[in-house]
Amino acid sequence: MLATFYDISIERAFTLLAASKTGLSDAEAASRISRYGYNELPKVGGPGIFSLFVSQFRNFLIILLLFAVGLSVFLGEFIEAGAMLSIVLLSALLGFVQEFRAERAMEALERISAPTARVVRSGRELKIAARELVPGDVLVLEAGDIVPSDSRMFESFSMQIDEAALTGESLPSLKVTVPFKRGTTLADQENMAFMGTVVTYGKGRAVVTATGRRTEFGRIASSLALDVESKTPLQVSFERLARQIGLAVIVLVFFVFVGGMLGGESSLARMLVFALSLAVAAVPSALPAIVTISLAMGAKSLAARNMIIKKLPAAESLGSVSIICTDKTGTITRNQMTVTRILSEGRVFGVSGTGYEPVGKFLLDGKEVGTGHFELLLRAGCLCNNASLSNSGNRWEVIGDPTEGALVVLGEKGGVASGQLRERFELVQELPFDPERKMMSVIYRRRGSRDAAAYVKGAPDVLLRNCDRIFSGGRVVRMSESDRKSIMDANDAFARDALRVLAIAYRELPPLRQYDISSVEDCLVFIGLVGMIDPPRPEVAAAVEQCRSAGIKVMIITGDHAVTAASVAKSIGLFSEGDVVLTGDEVERLSEAELAKVIGQVRIIARALPIQKSKVVDALKHNGHIVAMTGDGVNDAPALKKADVGIAMGITGTDIAKEVSKCVLADDNFASIVNAVLEGRNIYDKLIKSTRYLLSCNMGEIIAVFLAVMLRFPLPLAPLQLLLMNLVTDGVPAMGLGVEPAESNVMRRSPRSRGEKPITGRSLLMISLFGIVMGAGTLFTFSLYSATNLALAQTVAFTTIVMFEMFAVLGSRSLAPFSKLNPFSNKWLLGGVVLSVAIQVAVIYWHPLQSVFGTVPLGLPEWFRILSVSVLGFVLMEMGKFLVQQPTIAKGTKS
C-alpha cells in the first residue's frame, strides 16, 4: 500500500484498505496474499562460503603475487611457484576465517520478525502465522507482543510500544487513535504500530497497513541489500601501492631487457630470464600474509579491549577515524531512566546514583538528608506503578515501563521497597493511564483495614488543576496560588534541564467496593514532582575529551528531541555556545551540497530517521572524514553499513546492527572506542613499518640484480634464494614488527586524511637510500668472488642481503634513532631475527639445503666482509633516519 495512514481518520483508513473492524474473510485474506505476497522481509543473504573465499583474492597485491607465480611457472621454477601460491592461500584463508560470519544481515532481520499474530477474521479472533498477514487484517495486541506488521491503531487502552530499536526513542510511545498532520516524523506517529517493535503496556487493536518489504523494517532491509560496502582507507591505500609496485616492475623489466640487448647481450633467452627473475624479486611476496597476520593479531588485541572485529581491515580503520557519529540512547546514555531531582514540601532535593542500581543519596544544598521529608512521595510513586526491579547476574533490570521503573528505583534508594509495600497494601482498583486524562490512578487499602487511598501520577499541568490541597510540613493544608506558581516554576526549571517531569498526588477515600474516576481524581492532595532523565554513562565525558585530544570529532545523531540531546551533550562536554543542532527534517530539506557546507559546525542531529543518518554519513565522507558510526538499533543499520567503521553495541545491540557492522563493542562502553582507536593507530603504524621494511629489502634485491645485469655480471642471486628471502628471512622478522609497542605520541597526532599514502615521499627516500646501500654492498661482496667461484659469490651475496635485512628490521622499529629504543622491549622481533639467522646458517652449512639453494659453506674471512658491509649499511641507515626524519618526529607526526 502506497498511501500514508497516520494522517487520515480510521474510517478513511478502513475505506482505503477495503476492510472493517470485523476483519477480512479467509477467502479475501488468501486473495490478498496473492496480490501483496507473504509478510516476509526480502531474502538477500550475504555471500556463500565459496564466494566469501574468492573475495579474498580481489586484492591487487594478491593479483600481483599470482602474476609472479605465473612467471615462476613460465621459468620452470615450480618449487618457487608452489611456495608463493602457499603464501597466497594462507593469506586468503586467514581473511576468510575472520569474515565468515560477517554478512548475515537479512537472517538477523528475519529473527526479529514476530512468528505469530492474533487477528480478527470474519468476526472471530484467532492466531495465525505472522507471514500470512495481509493489509486490511485486524491485529489484536497486548503487553509482551512483538508487532508483526506496520498497522494503524483504532483502539488503544493505555497501550505503549517500545520503538527504540526503530526510532531511537528512549521512552515507550503511548498509542492513540487520532490522526496527525501530514509530515509528522516517524517517531511522532503515535497512531501507528511498526513491525518489530514491542508492546510494553496496555492493549489495543490496529488494522494492518503494510507487510513485508513495504514496512519500515522492510525499507531498511532493502536499503541494506542494495548498499555496496565501501573499501576501507587501508584497502584503498594498499591497492594503490600494489598498482605502483606493479607499474614499477613493468618499467624496470622493460629497461633491464632493453638495456641488456642494447649493451651487446646476444642471447635473447638469457635476457628474458634475467628480466623475469628481476620481476619476481621486485614483488614483496610476504607482504599480503604480513598484512593479514598483522590485522589478525591486531583484531585479537582489540578483542582484549572489548572491540570485536568482524572485517579484518576495520582493525586498522579504527585508527584512521576522524569523526564518531554516535546514537544517544544506550550508547552515550545508559538507556535507564533515572530520577535525579524531586520537589517535596516546597524544596528541591537532588538524587545521586545512575541507572537501575538502587544505590544513591538524597541531597539538599549538597548535603545528605534523610527520607522522612518525602516518604509519602516515595510510597505513592511505588504504588502507582506496574514495574518491578530485578537483579540478574549483578545486572539490574526493570521489568515494565522505564518511567515507572525509575520510580521503583527511587523508592528502593529511600528504603521504600515496592514488594514490601504490596504485602502491606492491597490493590482495590486501577485506573490506567489515558492520553486524554494524562494521569494514572490506583486505589489501595491497607491490609486488615477498610481505609483506602488513591495515588495518582501524571502530567504536572493537568494533575495540578485537580489539586486543591498540598502536603506540607507533615500535614495537609489548603493550596494557595503562590504554591501553584512555585510548583509550576519548579516544573519549568526541571524541563529546561531536559528532565521528564511527573507530578504525584493522593487522596483518602471512603471504604467503597467500586470508585468512579471523576470522584477519585478530583480534590487531590499534591505531594511533589519527580524529574528524571536517561543519564550519560559516567565514563563518557572522559572518553569525549580523549577523542578531542586525538583530533577526533564526536557527533550525536539521535531520534530524541533536540533539547534532551543538547542537555546530555552539554553534560559530557560535547556541546557549547556556537555549536549547531540540526533536526532530521532540516537534514532532509538540505541538498547534499548544502549539508556538506554546514556539517562541520554540527554537533547534534536530533529527530533523525535512518535515511537521514545515512545522508549525514555521506556528507561527512564528502568532506574527507573517515567516519565511525556507533549504534544499537535497527534504525542505525543503514548508516552502520555505509560508515567507514560501523560499531554495534554488543549488549544492547540488535542482531541486525551487529551483523551489518564491521566491529562490535562487547561492553557497550563508549570509552572502549578510545582504547580501540589507540590500538588501531598502532596497528597502522606496525603495518607501515613492516611495509617500509619489506620494500627496503626488495629495493636492495632489485638494485643488486639490476646493477649485475647492467654491468654484465652473472646473476648474483638464484631464484630460490630470492624466494627464501622474500618469504622467510625478511618475512619472519616483519611479523615481529607486528607486535611492536605503541609509540608515545600515537594519540597526540591528528587523524590521517582519507587520501594519505602508506608510503610518503620521505619514506620512499629512506627506502631508496637503504636499497642503494644494500644493493651496492651486496654487489661489492659478490664481485670479490664472482670471477673465481660463482657458487661462493652467490652464497656471499645471498648472506650479505640477509644480514642487511636483519639490521634493517632493528632500525625499522621506529623513526627515532635506534639508540633511544629499548633493544629488548620486543622479544618477538628478536626471536624472529634469531630464527632468520638460524635458517640462513642452516641453508649455508646443512648439505640437504645446500643442494636445494645452491649454497656453499662460508669461512671467517667471508663472514667478516659480510658483517662489515651490512653494519656499515645500518650506520648509514641511522644517519639517514636522523637527517631526513628527525624533524617529523620532533613534531609528533607520522612521515
Short mmCIF file of C-alpha atoms in Angstrom, two decimals, residues 272-506:
data_model
loop_
_atom_site.label_atom_id
_atom_site.label_comp_id
_atom_site.label_asym_id
_atom_site.label_seq_id
_atom_site.Cartn_x
_atom_site.Cartn_y
_atom_site.Cartn_z
CA LEU A 272 64.33 -12.66 -20.80
CA VAL A 273 65.22 -14.95 -17.88
CA PHE A 274 67.14 -12.13 -16.18
CA ALA A 275 64.26 -9.68 -16.66
CA LEU A 276 61.63 -12.10 -15.37
CA SER A 277 63.81 -13.05 -12.39
CA LEU A 278 64.06 -9.39 -11.56
CA ALA A 279 60.26 -9.10 -11.76
CA VAL A 280 59.89 -11.94 -9.24
CA ALA A 281 62.42 -10.25 -6.95
CA ALA A 282 60.56 -6.96 -7.15
CA VAL A 283 57.26 -8.35 -5.82
CA PRO A 284 57.13 -8.25 -1.96
CA SER A 285 55.89 -11.84 -1.71
CA ALA A 286 55.45 -11.87 2.07
CA LEU A 287 53.53 -8.58 2.24
CA PRO A 288 49.97 -9.95 1.77
CA ALA A 289 50.49 -12.53 4.51
CA ILE A 290 52.20 -9.98 6.77
CA VAL A 291 49.29 -7.54 6.36
CA THR A 292 46.71 -10.24 7.07
CA ILE A 293 48.58 -11.63 10.06
CA SER A 294 49.18 -8.14 11.47
CA LEU A 295 45.49 -7.32 11.16
CA ALA A 296 44.53 -10.64 12.75
CA MET A 297 46.91 -10.02 15.67
CA GLY A 298 45.51 -6.51 15.96
CA ALA A 299 41.98 -7.92 15.99
CA LYS A 300 42.97 -10.21 18.86
CA SER A 301 44.41 -7.28 20.80
CA LEU A 302 41.28 -5.25 20.13
CA ALA A 303 39.12 -8.12 21.40
CA ALA A 304 41.02 -7.86 24.69
CA ARG A 305 39.92 -4.20 24.71
CA ASN A 306 36.26 -5.24 24.18
CA MET A 307 36.21 -4.41 20.45
CA ILE A 308 35.35 -7.46 18.35
CA ILE A 309 36.49 -7.14 14.72
CA LYS A 310 34.34 -8.79 12.03
CA LYS A 311 36.08 -7.33 8.97
CA LEU A 312 39.87 -7.56 9.24
CA PRO A 313 40.72 -4.22 7.55
CA ALA A 314 38.48 -2.49 10.12
CA ALA A 315 41.10 -3.30 12.78
CA GLU A 316 43.31 -0.64 11.24
CA SER A 317 40.48 1.64 10.11
CA LEU A 318 39.65 2.42 13.74
CA GLY A 319 42.96 4.23 13.95
CA SER A 320 42.15 6.46 11.00
CA VAL A 321 38.74 7.63 12.24
CA SER A 322 38.33 11.42 12.23
CA ILE A 323 34.71 11.60 13.45
CA ILE A 324 32.47 9.34 15.52
CA CYS A 325 28.74 9.59 14.85
CA THR A 326 27.02 8.09 17.83
CA ASP A 327 23.47 7.42 18.88
CA LYS A 328 22.48 8.86 22.24
CA THR A 329 20.22 6.26 23.79
CA GLY A 330 22.14 3.29 25.15
CA THR A 331 25.48 4.50 23.80
CA ILE A 332 26.15 7.92 25.28
CA THR A 333 23.45 7.27 27.88
CA ARG A 334 22.63 4.15 29.86
CA ASN A 335 19.12 3.68 28.42
CA GLN A 336 17.93 3.57 32.03
CA MET A 337 15.58 6.35 33.17
CA THR A 338 16.81 7.77 36.46
CA VAL A 339 15.21 10.21 38.88
CA THR A 340 17.74 12.95 39.58
CA ARG A 341 15.58 15.64 41.21
CA ILE A 342 12.42 15.81 43.31
CA LEU A 343 10.26 18.63 44.66
CA SER A 344 8.72 17.94 48.06
CA GLU A 345 7.22 20.35 50.58
CA GLY A 346 8.47 23.34 48.60
CA ARG A 347 12.11 22.23 48.46
CA VAL A 348 14.13 20.69 45.64
CA PHE A 349 16.20 17.65 46.54
CA GLY A 350 18.89 16.06 44.40
CA VAL A 351 19.14 12.29 44.00
CA SER A 352 22.50 10.65 43.33
CA GLY A 353 23.16 7.39 41.55
CA THR A 354 22.52 6.49 37.92
CA GLY A 355 20.74 3.69 36.17
CA TYR A 356 18.67 0.97 37.76
CA GLU A 357 21.07 0.08 40.55
CA PRO A 358 19.15 1.07 43.73
CA VAL A 359 22.06 2.88 45.34
CA GLY A 360 22.05 6.63 45.89
CA LYS A 361 21.65 9.51 48.31
CA PHE A 362 19.16 12.33 48.75
CA LEU A 363 20.78 15.75 48.86
CA LEU A 364 19.67 19.21 49.91
CA ASP A 365 22.09 22.02 49.11
CA GLY A 366 24.75 19.36 48.55
CA LYS A 367 24.28 17.72 51.97
CA GLU A 368 22.80 14.28 52.51
CA VAL A 369 19.38 14.22 54.16
CA GLY A 370 17.04 11.54 55.42
CA THR A 371 13.94 10.40 53.56
CA GLY A 372 11.44 11.42 56.22
CA HIS A 373 10.64 14.60 54.27
CA PHE A 374 9.28 12.67 51.31
CA GLU A 375 8.41 9.15 52.47
CA LEU A 376 4.82 9.69 51.24
CA LEU A 377 6.15 10.71 47.80
CA LEU A 378 8.25 7.55 47.53
CA ARG A 379 5.36 5.34 48.65
CA ALA A 380 2.94 6.91 46.17
CA GLY A 381 5.42 6.54 43.32
CA CYS A 382 5.93 2.83 44.07
CA LEU A 383 2.25 2.02 44.50
CA CYS A 384 1.03 3.91 41.43
CA ASN A 385 3.20 1.61 39.38
CA ASN A 386 3.23 -1.67 37.45
CA ALA A 387 7.01 -2.06 37.04
CA SER A 388 9.35 -4.24 39.05
CA LEU A 389 13.09 -4.35 39.66
CA SER A 390 15.22 -7.47 39.36
CA ASN A 391 18.90 -8.34 39.68
CA SER A 392 20.25 -10.89 37.21
CA GLY A 393 23.94 -11.66 37.40
CA ASN A 394 24.85 -8.32 39.04
CA ARG A 395 22.88 -6.53 36.33
CA TRP A 396 19.86 -4.59 37.50
CA GLU A 397 16.88 -4.65 35.15
CA VAL A 398 13.43 -3.10 35.11
CA ILE A 399 10.51 -5.23 34.01
CA GLY A 400 7.86 -2.91 32.62
CA ASP A 401 7.76 0.75 31.71
CA PRO A 402 11.14 2.54 32.14
CA THR A 403 9.50 5.63 33.67
CA GLU A 404 7.70 3.55 36.26
CA GLY A 405 10.91 1.60 36.81
CA ALA A 406 12.69 4.85 37.69
CA LEU A 407 10.10 5.45 40.43
CA VAL A 408 10.64 1.92 41.80
CA VAL A 409 14.42 2.50 41.92
CA LEU A 410 13.83 5.87 43.63
CA GLY A 411 11.78 4.14 46.31
CA GLU A 412 14.48 1.49 46.84
CA LYS A 413 17.07 4.23 47.31
CA GLY A 414 14.87 5.73 50.04
CA GLY A 415 14.21 2.42 51.75
CA VAL A 416 10.72 2.00 50.31
CA ALA A 417 10.59 -1.37 48.57
CA SER A 418 7.63 -1.86 46.25
CA GLY A 419 7.47 -5.58 47.03
CA GLN A 420 7.15 -4.94 50.75
CA LEU A 421 4.55 -2.23 50.14
CA ARG A 422 2.33 -4.66 48.29
CA GLU A 423 2.50 -7.01 51.26
CA ARG A 424 1.12 -4.21 53.45
CA PHE A 425 -1.33 -2.73 50.94
CA GLU A 426 -4.00 -4.44 48.83
CA LEU A 427 -4.82 -3.18 45.35
CA VAL A 428 -8.51 -2.36 45.07
CA GLN A 429 -8.75 -0.73 41.67
CA GLU A 430 -6.52 0.60 38.90
CA LEU A 431 -7.40 3.39 36.52
CA PRO A 432 -4.83 3.07 33.69
CA PHE A 433 -3.12 5.99 32.08
CA ASP A 434 -5.24 7.63 29.45
CA PRO A 435 -3.96 10.17 26.90
CA GLU A 436 -6.99 12.38 27.44
CA ARG A 437 -6.74 12.38 31.23
CA LYS A 438 -2.90 12.27 31.15
CA MET A 439 -3.00 10.54 34.53
CA MET A 440 -2.87 7.09 36.11
CA SER A 441 -4.51 6.25 39.41
CA VAL A 442 -4.52 3.28 41.76
CA ILE A 443 -6.57 2.67 44.86
CA TYR A 444 -5.01 0.72 47.70
CA ARG A 445 -6.38 -0.43 51.03
CA ARG A 446 -4.12 -1.21 53.97
CA ARG A 447 -4.46 -4.94 54.66
CA GLY A 448 -6.66 -5.54 57.66
CA SER A 449 -8.30 -2.13 57.35
CA ARG A 450 -11.22 -0.67 55.39
CA ASP A 451 -9.46 2.69 54.90
CA ALA A 452 -8.46 3.34 51.29
CA ALA A 453 -6.40 5.93 49.46
CA ALA A 454 -5.90 6.87 45.82
CA TYR A 455 -2.41 7.51 44.50
CA VAL A 456 -2.17 9.47 41.26
CA LYS A 457 0.67 10.38 38.90
CA GLY A 458 0.53 12.37 35.67
CA ALA A 459 1.42 15.49 33.72
CA PRO A 460 2.10 18.35 36.18
CA ASP A 461 -0.07 20.95 34.46
CA VAL A 462 -3.07 18.61 34.29
CA LEU A 463 -2.73 16.98 37.69
CA LEU A 464 -2.20 20.32 39.43
CA ARG A 465 -5.59 21.52 38.20
CA ASN A 466 -7.16 18.64 40.12
CA CYS A 467 -5.36 19.51 43.37
CA ASP A 468 -6.84 21.84 45.98
CA ARG A 469 -4.57 20.88 48.87
CA ILE A 470 -0.85 20.26 49.37
CA PHE A 471 1.16 18.06 51.72
CA SER A 472 3.49 20.40 53.61
CA GLY A 473 5.21 20.25 56.97
CA GLY A 474 3.91 16.75 57.59
CA ARG A 475 0.24 17.75 57.21
CA VAL A 476 -2.32 18.58 54.57
CA VAL A 477 -3.04 22.27 54.01
CA ARG A 478 -5.03 24.33 51.52
CA MET A 479 -3.10 25.06 48.31
CA SER A 480 -2.53 28.73 47.59
CA GLU A 481 -1.91 30.44 44.27
CA SER A 482 1.63 31.04 45.46
CA ASP A 483 2.00 27.29 45.93
CA ARG A 484 0.75 26.65 42.39
CA LYS A 485 3.17 29.19 40.94
CA SER A 486 6.18 27.81 42.79
CA ILE A 487 5.29 24.25 41.68
CA MET A 488 4.99 25.29 38.03
CA ASP A 489 8.22 27.30 38.29
CA ALA A 490 9.97 24.17 39.56
CA ASN A 491 8.38 22.14 36.75
CA ASP A 492 9.68 24.63 34.16
CA ALA A 493 13.17 24.53 35.71
CA PHE A 494 13.16 20.72 35.57
CA ALA A 495 12.01 20.77 31.94
CA ARG A 496 14.71 23.27 30.93
CA ASP A 497 17.28 20.74 32.08
CA ALA A 498 15.65 18.14 29.78
CA LEU A 499 14.10 16.23 32.68
CA ARG A 500 10.86 14.33 32.17
CA VAL A 501 8.59 15.55 34.95
CA LEU A 502 5.78 13.73 36.71
CA ALA A 503 3.52 15.13 39.40
CA ILE A 504 2.34 12.84 42.24
CA ALA A 505 -0.71 13.31 44.41
CA TYR A 506 -3.06 11.32 46.65
#
